[in-house]
Coordinates of C-alpha atoms and ligand atoms in Angstrom, one line a residue:
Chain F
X1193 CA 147.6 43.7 183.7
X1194 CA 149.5 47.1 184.5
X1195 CA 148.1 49.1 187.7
X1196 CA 146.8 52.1 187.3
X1197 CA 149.5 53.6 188.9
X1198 CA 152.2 52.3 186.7
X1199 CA 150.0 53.9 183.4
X1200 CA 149.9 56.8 184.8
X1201 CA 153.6 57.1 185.9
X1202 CA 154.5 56.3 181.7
X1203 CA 152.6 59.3 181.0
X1204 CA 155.3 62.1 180.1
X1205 CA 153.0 64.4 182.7
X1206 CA 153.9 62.5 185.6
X1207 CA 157.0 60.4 184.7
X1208 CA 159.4 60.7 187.1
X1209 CA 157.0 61.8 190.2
X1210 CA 157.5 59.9 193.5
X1211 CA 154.6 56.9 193.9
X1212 CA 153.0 59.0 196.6
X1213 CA 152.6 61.6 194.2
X1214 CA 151.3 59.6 191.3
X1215 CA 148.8 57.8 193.9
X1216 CA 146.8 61.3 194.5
X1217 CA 146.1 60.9 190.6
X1218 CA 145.5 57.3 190.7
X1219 CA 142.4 58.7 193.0
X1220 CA 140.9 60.3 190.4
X1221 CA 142.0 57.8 187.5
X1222 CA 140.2 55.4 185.2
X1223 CA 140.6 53.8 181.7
X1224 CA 138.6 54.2 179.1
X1225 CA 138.4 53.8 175.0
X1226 CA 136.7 54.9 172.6
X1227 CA 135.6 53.9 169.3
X1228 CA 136.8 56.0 165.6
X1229 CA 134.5 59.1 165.3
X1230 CA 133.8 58.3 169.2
X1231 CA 133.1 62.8 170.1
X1232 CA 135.6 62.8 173.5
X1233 CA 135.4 66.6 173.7
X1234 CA 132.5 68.3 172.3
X1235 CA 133.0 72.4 172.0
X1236 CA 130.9 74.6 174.4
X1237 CA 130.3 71.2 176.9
X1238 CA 131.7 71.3 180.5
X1239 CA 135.4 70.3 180.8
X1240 CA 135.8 67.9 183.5
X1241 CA 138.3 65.8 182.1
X1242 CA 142.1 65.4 181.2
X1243 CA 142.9 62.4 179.0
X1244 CA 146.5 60.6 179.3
X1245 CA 146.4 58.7 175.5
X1246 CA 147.7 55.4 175.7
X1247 CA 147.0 54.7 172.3
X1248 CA 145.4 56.0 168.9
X1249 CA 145.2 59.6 168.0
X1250 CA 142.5 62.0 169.0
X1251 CA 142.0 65.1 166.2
X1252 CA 141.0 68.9 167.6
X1253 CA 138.8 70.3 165.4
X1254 CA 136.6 72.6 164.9
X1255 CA 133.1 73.2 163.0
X1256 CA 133.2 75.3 160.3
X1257 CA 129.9 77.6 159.1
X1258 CA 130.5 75.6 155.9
X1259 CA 129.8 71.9 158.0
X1260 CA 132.9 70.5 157.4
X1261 CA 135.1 70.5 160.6
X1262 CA 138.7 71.6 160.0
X1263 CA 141.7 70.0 162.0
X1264 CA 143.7 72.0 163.5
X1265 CA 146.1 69.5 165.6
X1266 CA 146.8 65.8 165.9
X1267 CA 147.3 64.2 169.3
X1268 CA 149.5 61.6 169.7
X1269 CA 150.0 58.2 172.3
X1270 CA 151.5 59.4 175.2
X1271 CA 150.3 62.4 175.0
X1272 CA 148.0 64.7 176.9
X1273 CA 144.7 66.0 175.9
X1274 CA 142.3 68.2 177.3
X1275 CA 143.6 71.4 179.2
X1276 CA 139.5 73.5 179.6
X1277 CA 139.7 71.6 182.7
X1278 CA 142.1 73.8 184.8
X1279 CA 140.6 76.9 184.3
X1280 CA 137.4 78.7 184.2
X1281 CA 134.8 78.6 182.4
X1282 CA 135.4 75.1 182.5
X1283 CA 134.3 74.6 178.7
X1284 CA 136.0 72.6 175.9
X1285 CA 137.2 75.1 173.2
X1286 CA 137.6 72.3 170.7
X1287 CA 136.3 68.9 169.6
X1288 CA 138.3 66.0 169.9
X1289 CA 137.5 63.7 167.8
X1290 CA 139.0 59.8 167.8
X1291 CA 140.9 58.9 164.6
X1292 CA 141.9 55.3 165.6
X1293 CA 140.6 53.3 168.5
X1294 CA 141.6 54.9 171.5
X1295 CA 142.7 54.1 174.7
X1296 CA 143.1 56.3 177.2
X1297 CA 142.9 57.1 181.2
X1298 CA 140.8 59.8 182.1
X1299 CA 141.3 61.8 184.8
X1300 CA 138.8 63.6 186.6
X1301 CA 139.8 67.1 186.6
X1302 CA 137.6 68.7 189.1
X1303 CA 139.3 66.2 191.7
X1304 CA 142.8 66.7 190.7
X1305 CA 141.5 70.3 191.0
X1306 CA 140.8 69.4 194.8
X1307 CA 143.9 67.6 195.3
X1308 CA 146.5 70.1 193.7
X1309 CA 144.3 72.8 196.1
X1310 CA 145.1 70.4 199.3
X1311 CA 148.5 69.5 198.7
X1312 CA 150.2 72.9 197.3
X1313 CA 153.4 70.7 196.3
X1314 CA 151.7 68.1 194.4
X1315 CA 149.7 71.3 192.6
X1316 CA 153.0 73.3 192.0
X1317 CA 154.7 70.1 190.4
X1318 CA 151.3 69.5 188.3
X1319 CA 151.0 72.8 187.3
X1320 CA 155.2 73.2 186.5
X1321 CA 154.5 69.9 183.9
X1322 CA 151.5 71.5 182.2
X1323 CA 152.5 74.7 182.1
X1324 CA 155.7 72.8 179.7
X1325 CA 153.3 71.0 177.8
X1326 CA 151.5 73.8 177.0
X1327 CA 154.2 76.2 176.6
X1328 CA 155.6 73.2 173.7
X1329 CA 152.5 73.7 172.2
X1330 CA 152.7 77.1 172.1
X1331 CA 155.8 76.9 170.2
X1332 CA 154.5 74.6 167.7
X1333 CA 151.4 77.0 166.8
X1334 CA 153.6 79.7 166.4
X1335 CA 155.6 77.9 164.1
X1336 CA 153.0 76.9 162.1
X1337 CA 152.4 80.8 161.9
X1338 CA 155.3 81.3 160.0
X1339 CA 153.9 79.1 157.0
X1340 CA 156.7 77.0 157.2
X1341 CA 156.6 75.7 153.9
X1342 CA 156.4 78.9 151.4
X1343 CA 159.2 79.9 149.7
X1344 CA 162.3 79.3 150.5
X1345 CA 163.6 82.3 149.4
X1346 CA 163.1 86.1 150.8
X1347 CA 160.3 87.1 148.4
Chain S
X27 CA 183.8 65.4 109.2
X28 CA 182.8 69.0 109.4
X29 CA 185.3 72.0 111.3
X30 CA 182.4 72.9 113.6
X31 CA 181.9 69.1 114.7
X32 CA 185.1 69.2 116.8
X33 CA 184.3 72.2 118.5
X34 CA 182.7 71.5 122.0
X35 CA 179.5 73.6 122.3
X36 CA 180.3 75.2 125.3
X37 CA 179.5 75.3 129.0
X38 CA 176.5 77.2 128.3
X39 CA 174.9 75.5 125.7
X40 CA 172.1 73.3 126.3
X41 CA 170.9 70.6 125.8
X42 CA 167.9 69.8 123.7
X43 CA 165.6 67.4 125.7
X44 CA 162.1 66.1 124.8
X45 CA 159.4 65.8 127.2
X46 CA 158.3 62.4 126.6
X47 CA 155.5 62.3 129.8
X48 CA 154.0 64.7 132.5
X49 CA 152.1 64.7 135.6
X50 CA 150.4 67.0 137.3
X51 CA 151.3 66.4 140.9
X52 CA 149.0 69.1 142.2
X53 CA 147.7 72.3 141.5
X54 CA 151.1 74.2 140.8
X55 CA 153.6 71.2 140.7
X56 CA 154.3 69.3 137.3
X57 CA 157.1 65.9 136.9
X58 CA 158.3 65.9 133.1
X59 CA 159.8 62.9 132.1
X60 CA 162.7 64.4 129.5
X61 CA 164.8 62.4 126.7
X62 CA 167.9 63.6 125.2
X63 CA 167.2 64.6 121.4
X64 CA 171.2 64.4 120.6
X65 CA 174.0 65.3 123.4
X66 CA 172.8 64.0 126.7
X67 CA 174.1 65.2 129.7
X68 CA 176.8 63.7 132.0
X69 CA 175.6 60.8 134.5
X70 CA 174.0 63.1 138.1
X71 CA 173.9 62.0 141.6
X72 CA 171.4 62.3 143.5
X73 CA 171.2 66.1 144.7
X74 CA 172.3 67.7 141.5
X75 CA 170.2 70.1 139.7
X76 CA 170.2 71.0 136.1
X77 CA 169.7 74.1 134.4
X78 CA 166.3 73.7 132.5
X79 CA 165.5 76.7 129.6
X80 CA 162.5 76.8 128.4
X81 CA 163.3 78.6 125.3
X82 CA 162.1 82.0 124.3
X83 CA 161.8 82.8 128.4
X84 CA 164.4 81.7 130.3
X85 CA 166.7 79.4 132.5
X86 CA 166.1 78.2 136.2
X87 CA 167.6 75.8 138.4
X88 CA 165.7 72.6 138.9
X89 CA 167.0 69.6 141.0
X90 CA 166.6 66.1 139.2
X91 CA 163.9 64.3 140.9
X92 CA 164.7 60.9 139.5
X93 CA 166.8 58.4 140.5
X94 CA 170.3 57.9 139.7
X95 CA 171.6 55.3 137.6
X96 CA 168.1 54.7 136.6
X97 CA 167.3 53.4 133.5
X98 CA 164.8 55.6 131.2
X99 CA 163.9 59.4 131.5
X100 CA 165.2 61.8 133.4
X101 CA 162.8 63.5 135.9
X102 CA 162.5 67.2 137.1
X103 CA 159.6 68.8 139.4
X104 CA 158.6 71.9 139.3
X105 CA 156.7 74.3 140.9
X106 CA 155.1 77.1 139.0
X107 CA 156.2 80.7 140.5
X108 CA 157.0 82.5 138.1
X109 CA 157.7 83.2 133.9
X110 CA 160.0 80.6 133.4
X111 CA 158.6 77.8 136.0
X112 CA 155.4 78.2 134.4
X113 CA 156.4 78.0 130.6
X114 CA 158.5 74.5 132.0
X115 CA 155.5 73.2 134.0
X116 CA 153.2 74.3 131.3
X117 CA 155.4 72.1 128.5
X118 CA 153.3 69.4 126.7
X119 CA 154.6 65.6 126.2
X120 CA 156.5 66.7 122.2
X121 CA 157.8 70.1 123.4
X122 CA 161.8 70.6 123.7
X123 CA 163.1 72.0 126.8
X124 CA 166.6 73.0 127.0
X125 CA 168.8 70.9 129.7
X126 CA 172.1 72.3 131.2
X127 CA 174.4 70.6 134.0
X128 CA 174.4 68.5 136.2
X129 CA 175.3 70.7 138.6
X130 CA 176.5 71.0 142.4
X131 CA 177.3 68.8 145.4
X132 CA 174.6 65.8 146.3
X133 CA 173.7 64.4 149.4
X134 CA 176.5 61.6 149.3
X135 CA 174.3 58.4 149.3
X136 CA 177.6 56.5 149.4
X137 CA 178.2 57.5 153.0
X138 CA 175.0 56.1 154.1
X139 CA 175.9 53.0 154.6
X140 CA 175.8 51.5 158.1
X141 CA 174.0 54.1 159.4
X142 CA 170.5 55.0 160.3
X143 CA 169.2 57.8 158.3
X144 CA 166.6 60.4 158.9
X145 CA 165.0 62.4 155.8
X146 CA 162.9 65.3 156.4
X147 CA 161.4 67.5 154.0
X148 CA 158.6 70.6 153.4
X149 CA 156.5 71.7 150.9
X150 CA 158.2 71.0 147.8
X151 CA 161.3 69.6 149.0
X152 CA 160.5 65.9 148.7
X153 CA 161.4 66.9 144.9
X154 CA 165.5 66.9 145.4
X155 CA 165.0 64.3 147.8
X156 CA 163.2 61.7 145.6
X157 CA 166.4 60.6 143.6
X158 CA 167.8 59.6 147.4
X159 CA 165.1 57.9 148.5
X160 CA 164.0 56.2 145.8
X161 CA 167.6 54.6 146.5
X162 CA 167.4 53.8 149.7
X163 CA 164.1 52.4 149.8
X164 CA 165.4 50.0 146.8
X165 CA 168.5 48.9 148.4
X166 CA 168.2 48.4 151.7
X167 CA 170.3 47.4 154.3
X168 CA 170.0 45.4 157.6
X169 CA 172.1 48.1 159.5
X170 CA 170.4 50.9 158.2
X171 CA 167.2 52.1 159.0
X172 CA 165.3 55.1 156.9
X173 CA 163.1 57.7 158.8
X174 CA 161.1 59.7 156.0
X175 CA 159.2 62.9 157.9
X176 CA 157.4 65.1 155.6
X177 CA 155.3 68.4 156.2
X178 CA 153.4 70.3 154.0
X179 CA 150.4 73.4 154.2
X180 CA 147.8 71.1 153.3
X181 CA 147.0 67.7 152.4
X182 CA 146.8 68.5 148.8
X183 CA 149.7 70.0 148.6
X184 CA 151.9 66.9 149.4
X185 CA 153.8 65.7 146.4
X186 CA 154.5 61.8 145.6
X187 CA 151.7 60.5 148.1
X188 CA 151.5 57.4 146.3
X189 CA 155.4 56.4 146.4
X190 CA 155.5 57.1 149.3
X191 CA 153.3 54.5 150.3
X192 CA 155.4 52.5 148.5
X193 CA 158.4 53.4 150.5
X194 CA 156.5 52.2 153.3
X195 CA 155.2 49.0 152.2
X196 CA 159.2 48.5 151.3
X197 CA 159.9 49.5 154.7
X198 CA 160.6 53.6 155.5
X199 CA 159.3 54.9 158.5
X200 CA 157.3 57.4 156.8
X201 CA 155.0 59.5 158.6
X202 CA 153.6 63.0 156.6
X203 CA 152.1 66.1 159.0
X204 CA 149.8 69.3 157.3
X205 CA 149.4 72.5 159.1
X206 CA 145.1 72.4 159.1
X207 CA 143.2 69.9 157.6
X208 CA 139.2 68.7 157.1
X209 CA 138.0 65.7 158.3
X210 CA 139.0 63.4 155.4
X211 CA 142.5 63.5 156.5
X212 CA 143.3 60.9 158.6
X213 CA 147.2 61.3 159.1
X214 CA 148.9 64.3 161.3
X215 CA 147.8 67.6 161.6
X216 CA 150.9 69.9 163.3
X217 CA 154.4 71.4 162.2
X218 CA 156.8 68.6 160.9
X219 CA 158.7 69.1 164.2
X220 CA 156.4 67.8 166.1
X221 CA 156.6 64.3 164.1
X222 CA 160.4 64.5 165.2
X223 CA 160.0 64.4 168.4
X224 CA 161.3 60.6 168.4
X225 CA 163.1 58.9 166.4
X226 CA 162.7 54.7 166.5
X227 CA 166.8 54.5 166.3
X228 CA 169.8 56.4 168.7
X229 CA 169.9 60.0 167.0
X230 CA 173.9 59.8 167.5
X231 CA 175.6 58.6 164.8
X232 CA 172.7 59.1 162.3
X233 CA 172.8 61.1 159.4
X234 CA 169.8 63.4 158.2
X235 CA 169.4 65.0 154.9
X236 CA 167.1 68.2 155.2
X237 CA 165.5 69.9 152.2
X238 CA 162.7 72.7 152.5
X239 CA 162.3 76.5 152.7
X240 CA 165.2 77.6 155.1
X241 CA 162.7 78.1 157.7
X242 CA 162.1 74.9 158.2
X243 CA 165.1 73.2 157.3
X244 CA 166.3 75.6 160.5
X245 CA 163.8 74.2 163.2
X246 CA 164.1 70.7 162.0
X247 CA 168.0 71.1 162.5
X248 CA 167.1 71.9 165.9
X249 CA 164.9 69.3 166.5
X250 CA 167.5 66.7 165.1
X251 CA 169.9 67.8 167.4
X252 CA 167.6 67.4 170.2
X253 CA 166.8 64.0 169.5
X254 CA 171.2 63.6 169.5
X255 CA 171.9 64.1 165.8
X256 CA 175.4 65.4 165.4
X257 CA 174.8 69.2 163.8
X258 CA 178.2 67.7 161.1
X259 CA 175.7 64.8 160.2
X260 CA 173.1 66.8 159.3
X261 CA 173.1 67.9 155.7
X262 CA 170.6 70.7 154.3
X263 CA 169.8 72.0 150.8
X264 CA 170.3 75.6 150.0
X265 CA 169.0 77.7 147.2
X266 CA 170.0 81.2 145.5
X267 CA 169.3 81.9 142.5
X268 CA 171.4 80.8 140.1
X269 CA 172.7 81.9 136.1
X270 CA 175.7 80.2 135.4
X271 CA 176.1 77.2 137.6
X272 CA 179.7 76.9 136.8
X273 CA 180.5 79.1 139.6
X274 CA 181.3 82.0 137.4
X275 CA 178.8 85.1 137.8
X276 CA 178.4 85.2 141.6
X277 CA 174.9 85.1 141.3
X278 CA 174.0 82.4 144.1
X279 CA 177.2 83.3 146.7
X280 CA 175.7 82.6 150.3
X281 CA 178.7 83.8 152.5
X282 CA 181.7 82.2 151.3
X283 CA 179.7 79.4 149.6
X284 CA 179.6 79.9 145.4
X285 CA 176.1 77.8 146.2
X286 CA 175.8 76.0 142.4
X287 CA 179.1 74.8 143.0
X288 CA 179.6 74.3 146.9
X289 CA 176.0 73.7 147.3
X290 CA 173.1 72.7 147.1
X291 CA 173.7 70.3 149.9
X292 CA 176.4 71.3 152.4
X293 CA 176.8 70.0 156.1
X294 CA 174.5 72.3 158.5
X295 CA 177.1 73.1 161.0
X296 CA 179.0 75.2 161.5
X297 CA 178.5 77.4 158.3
X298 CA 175.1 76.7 157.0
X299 CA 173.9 77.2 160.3
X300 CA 174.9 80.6 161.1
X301 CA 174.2 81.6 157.8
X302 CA 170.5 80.5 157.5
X303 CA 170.1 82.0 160.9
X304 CA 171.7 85.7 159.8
X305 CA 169.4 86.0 157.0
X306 CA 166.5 85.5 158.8
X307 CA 167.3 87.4 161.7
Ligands
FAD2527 C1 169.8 74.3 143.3 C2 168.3 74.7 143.1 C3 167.4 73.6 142.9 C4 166.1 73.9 142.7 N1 165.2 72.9 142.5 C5 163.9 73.2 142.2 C6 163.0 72.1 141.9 O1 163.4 70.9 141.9 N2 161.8 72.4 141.6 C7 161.3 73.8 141.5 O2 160.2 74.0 141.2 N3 162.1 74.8 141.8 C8 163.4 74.5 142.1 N4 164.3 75.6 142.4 C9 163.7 76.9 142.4 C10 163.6 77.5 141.0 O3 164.9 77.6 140.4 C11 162.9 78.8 141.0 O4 161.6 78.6 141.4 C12 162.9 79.5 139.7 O5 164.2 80.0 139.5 C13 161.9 80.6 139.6 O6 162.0 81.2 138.3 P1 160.8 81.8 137.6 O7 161.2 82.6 136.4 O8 159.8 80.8 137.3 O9 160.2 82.8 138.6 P2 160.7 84.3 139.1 O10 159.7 85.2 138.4 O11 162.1 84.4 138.9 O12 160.3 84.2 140.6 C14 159.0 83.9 141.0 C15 159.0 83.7 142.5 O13 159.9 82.6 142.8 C16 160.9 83.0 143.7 N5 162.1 82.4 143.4 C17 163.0 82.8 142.5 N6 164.1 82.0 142.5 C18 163.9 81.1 143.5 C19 164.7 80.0 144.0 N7 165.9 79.7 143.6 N8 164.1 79.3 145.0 C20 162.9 79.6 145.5 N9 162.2 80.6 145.0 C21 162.7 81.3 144.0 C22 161.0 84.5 143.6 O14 161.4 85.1 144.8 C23 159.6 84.9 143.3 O15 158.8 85.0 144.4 C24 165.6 75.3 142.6 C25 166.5 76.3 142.8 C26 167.9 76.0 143.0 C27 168.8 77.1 143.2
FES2528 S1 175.3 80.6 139.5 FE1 176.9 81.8 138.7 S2 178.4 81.5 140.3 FE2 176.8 80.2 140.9

């Protein structure tokens, strides 16, 4: 079985970081799955944690008046979800919802919190790699803003 | 035999075809099935448009979405935007359709051989694409693999869902992304770059044929050549408008590119690049 500390280090968050490093997360660390249709982030509810995914995709949604969420993203193995926890209020803005069986290690986020406070080298690095993540995801929604697949002409 | 039998009918003559079967792919996308009714037109490759008239309102360019070489009718998709697209996707199995071409450069399936290829296509671009990979899925090859990536608005808007399944029973990597969805959707929700973030071959020394609105076929480029596709292996699809498609009129000049006759499919660098670029700028 992998170590904790080898899971974590495959994650593209914290690839790369020195084993001293990726032990403060380890601290903090545990696995967990969940079932299709399992709620991992329910809108409005305290954020507390960020998800690495090992495997099986997680959808963001989010309830409609009409009662029928809509999807607005996919999330991906290897990828991170969760971000409420790293600022306040501390709430999840979305639901995530499991598509597949999913596997994951969840990482308490008011601990890292502590951590990247204590150790201002570990928290610069952390928040340098999530500020990329985000800034990727960024780019893709305003992508997406540009209807990408209209005409292809100038109408 | 009469005078007016010898005399050729002329580069703008078309065609007479017969629609022999139609689908309604979704709601503004139609596939007619069309059989010559006398002169049929010159063997295509895959990539080629045709000039369809849909007579009493006009001519437009449609790629041939079939595959070729293959036996039985000729296949065009079209979306309905406007006079002429609607009177063609509006055409009933009986009706006669006007067919002129084929026309253009294709995407030069021949040269895909030993090498992986990557196919990525928006919205309605799957349509000059389907001829291609209808090929490769059918003849496959132990050195080559096929990546199909496809985005569209929403998950009704995708066109060919079911052969593409087939493609990837017969073994394409074929993974399909919509911008928003509702919870029946189980596939990806996000722009088609971000299903090309990795590629399950070495980008370098693949080839990737783009078609979409320029748009995308711009940010995909980019993304390819992050993942290490050479910008000269990357081939796109242009569009202009087109009249004569025998490079007479001007009509669909992109740069130096006479586009029905250079074009559709051209290599992305170093001219298509710049030039999609400029006239989105
Ligand atoms: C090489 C080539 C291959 C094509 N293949 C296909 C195909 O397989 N299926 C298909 O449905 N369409 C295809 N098109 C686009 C098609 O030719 C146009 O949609 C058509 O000319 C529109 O004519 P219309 O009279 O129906 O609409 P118009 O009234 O002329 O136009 C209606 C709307 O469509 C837009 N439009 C006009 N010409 C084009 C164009 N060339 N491309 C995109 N938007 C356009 C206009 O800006 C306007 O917004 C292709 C075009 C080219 C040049
Ligand atoms: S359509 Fe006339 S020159 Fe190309």
């Amino acid at each position: 079985m992998e170590e904790m500390s080898e899971l974590i280090a495959k994650n593209s968050l914290f690839a790369g970081l020195p084993d001293s490093t990726i032990q403060l997360a380890v601290g903090c660390a545990q696995n967990v799955t969940f079932e299709p249709g399992a709620r991992i982030l329910v809108e409005g509810e305290p954020a507390d944690t960020l998800y690495l995914l090992r495997r099986g995709r997680v959808a963001l949604q989010v309830q409609r008046p009409s009662g029928k969420p809509l999807i607005i993203e996919t999330i991906g193995p290897n990828s991170v979800l969760g971000w409420s926890w790293l600022v306040p209020p501390y709430r999840w803005q979305f639901d995530g919802v499991a598509i597949d069986p999913v596997g994951a290690i969840a990482i308490d986020g008011t601990c890292l919190r502590a951590k990247a406070d204590a150790d201002a080298v570990f928290g610069y690095e952390l928040l340098r790699r999530i500020s990329g993540v985000l800034l990727s995801r960024l780019q893709s929604t305003r992508v997406r803003l540009l209807d990408l697949y209209g005409h292809s002409l100038d109408d | 035999m009469t005078e007016t039998e010898h005399v050729s009918p002329g580069p703008f003559v078309p065609s007479r075809y017969r629609v022999v079967d139609r689908k309604t792919e979704n709601s503004d996308i139609t596939t007619l099935w069309l059989e010559p009714v006398d002169r049929p037109i010159a063997p295509f490759k895959a990539g080629q448009f045709n000039m369809l008239t849909a007579f009493g309102v006009g001519e437009v360019a449609i790629s041939i979405s079939s595959a070729p070489g293959a036996p039985g009718a000729i296949e065009h998709t079209v979306r309905d935007v406007g006079a002429v697209s609607h009177a063609l996707a509006s055409s009933q199995i009986g009706d006669v359709v006007g067919l002129r071409g084929p026309f253009g450069t294709d995407w030069g399936l021949e040269s895909l051989t030993g090498c992986n290829v990557v196919v990525v296509v928006g919205g309605i671009g799957l349509a000059p694409l389907r001829g291609a990979m209808r090929y490769l899925a059918e003849n496959p090859a132990p050195d080559r693999k096929v990546v199909l990536r496809v985005g569209a608005r929403l998950p009704d808007q995708i066109v060919f869902p079911e052969e593409m399944e087939r493609w990837r029973e017969m073994g394409v990597d074929v993974e399909v992304t919509v911008d928003v969805a509702d919870a029946a959707w189980t596939g990806h929700v996000g722009v088609v770059t971000q299903i090309l973030t990795e590629l399950p071959f070495d980008g370098a020394g693949a080839v990737a044929l783009v078609c979409g609105p320029e748009i995308m076929m711009r940010f995909s480029a980019r993304s390819l050549i992050d993942l290490g596709v050479s910008p000269e292996n990357i081939r796109v699809s242009l569009e202009r408008n087109m009249q004569c498609g025998i490079a007479l009129c001007g009509h669909c000049q992109l740069g130096p590119f006479l586009l029905c006759r250079d074009g559709p499919v051209v290599p992305y660098a170093p001219l298509a690049a710049e030039l999609i670029t400029e006239i989105e700028r």
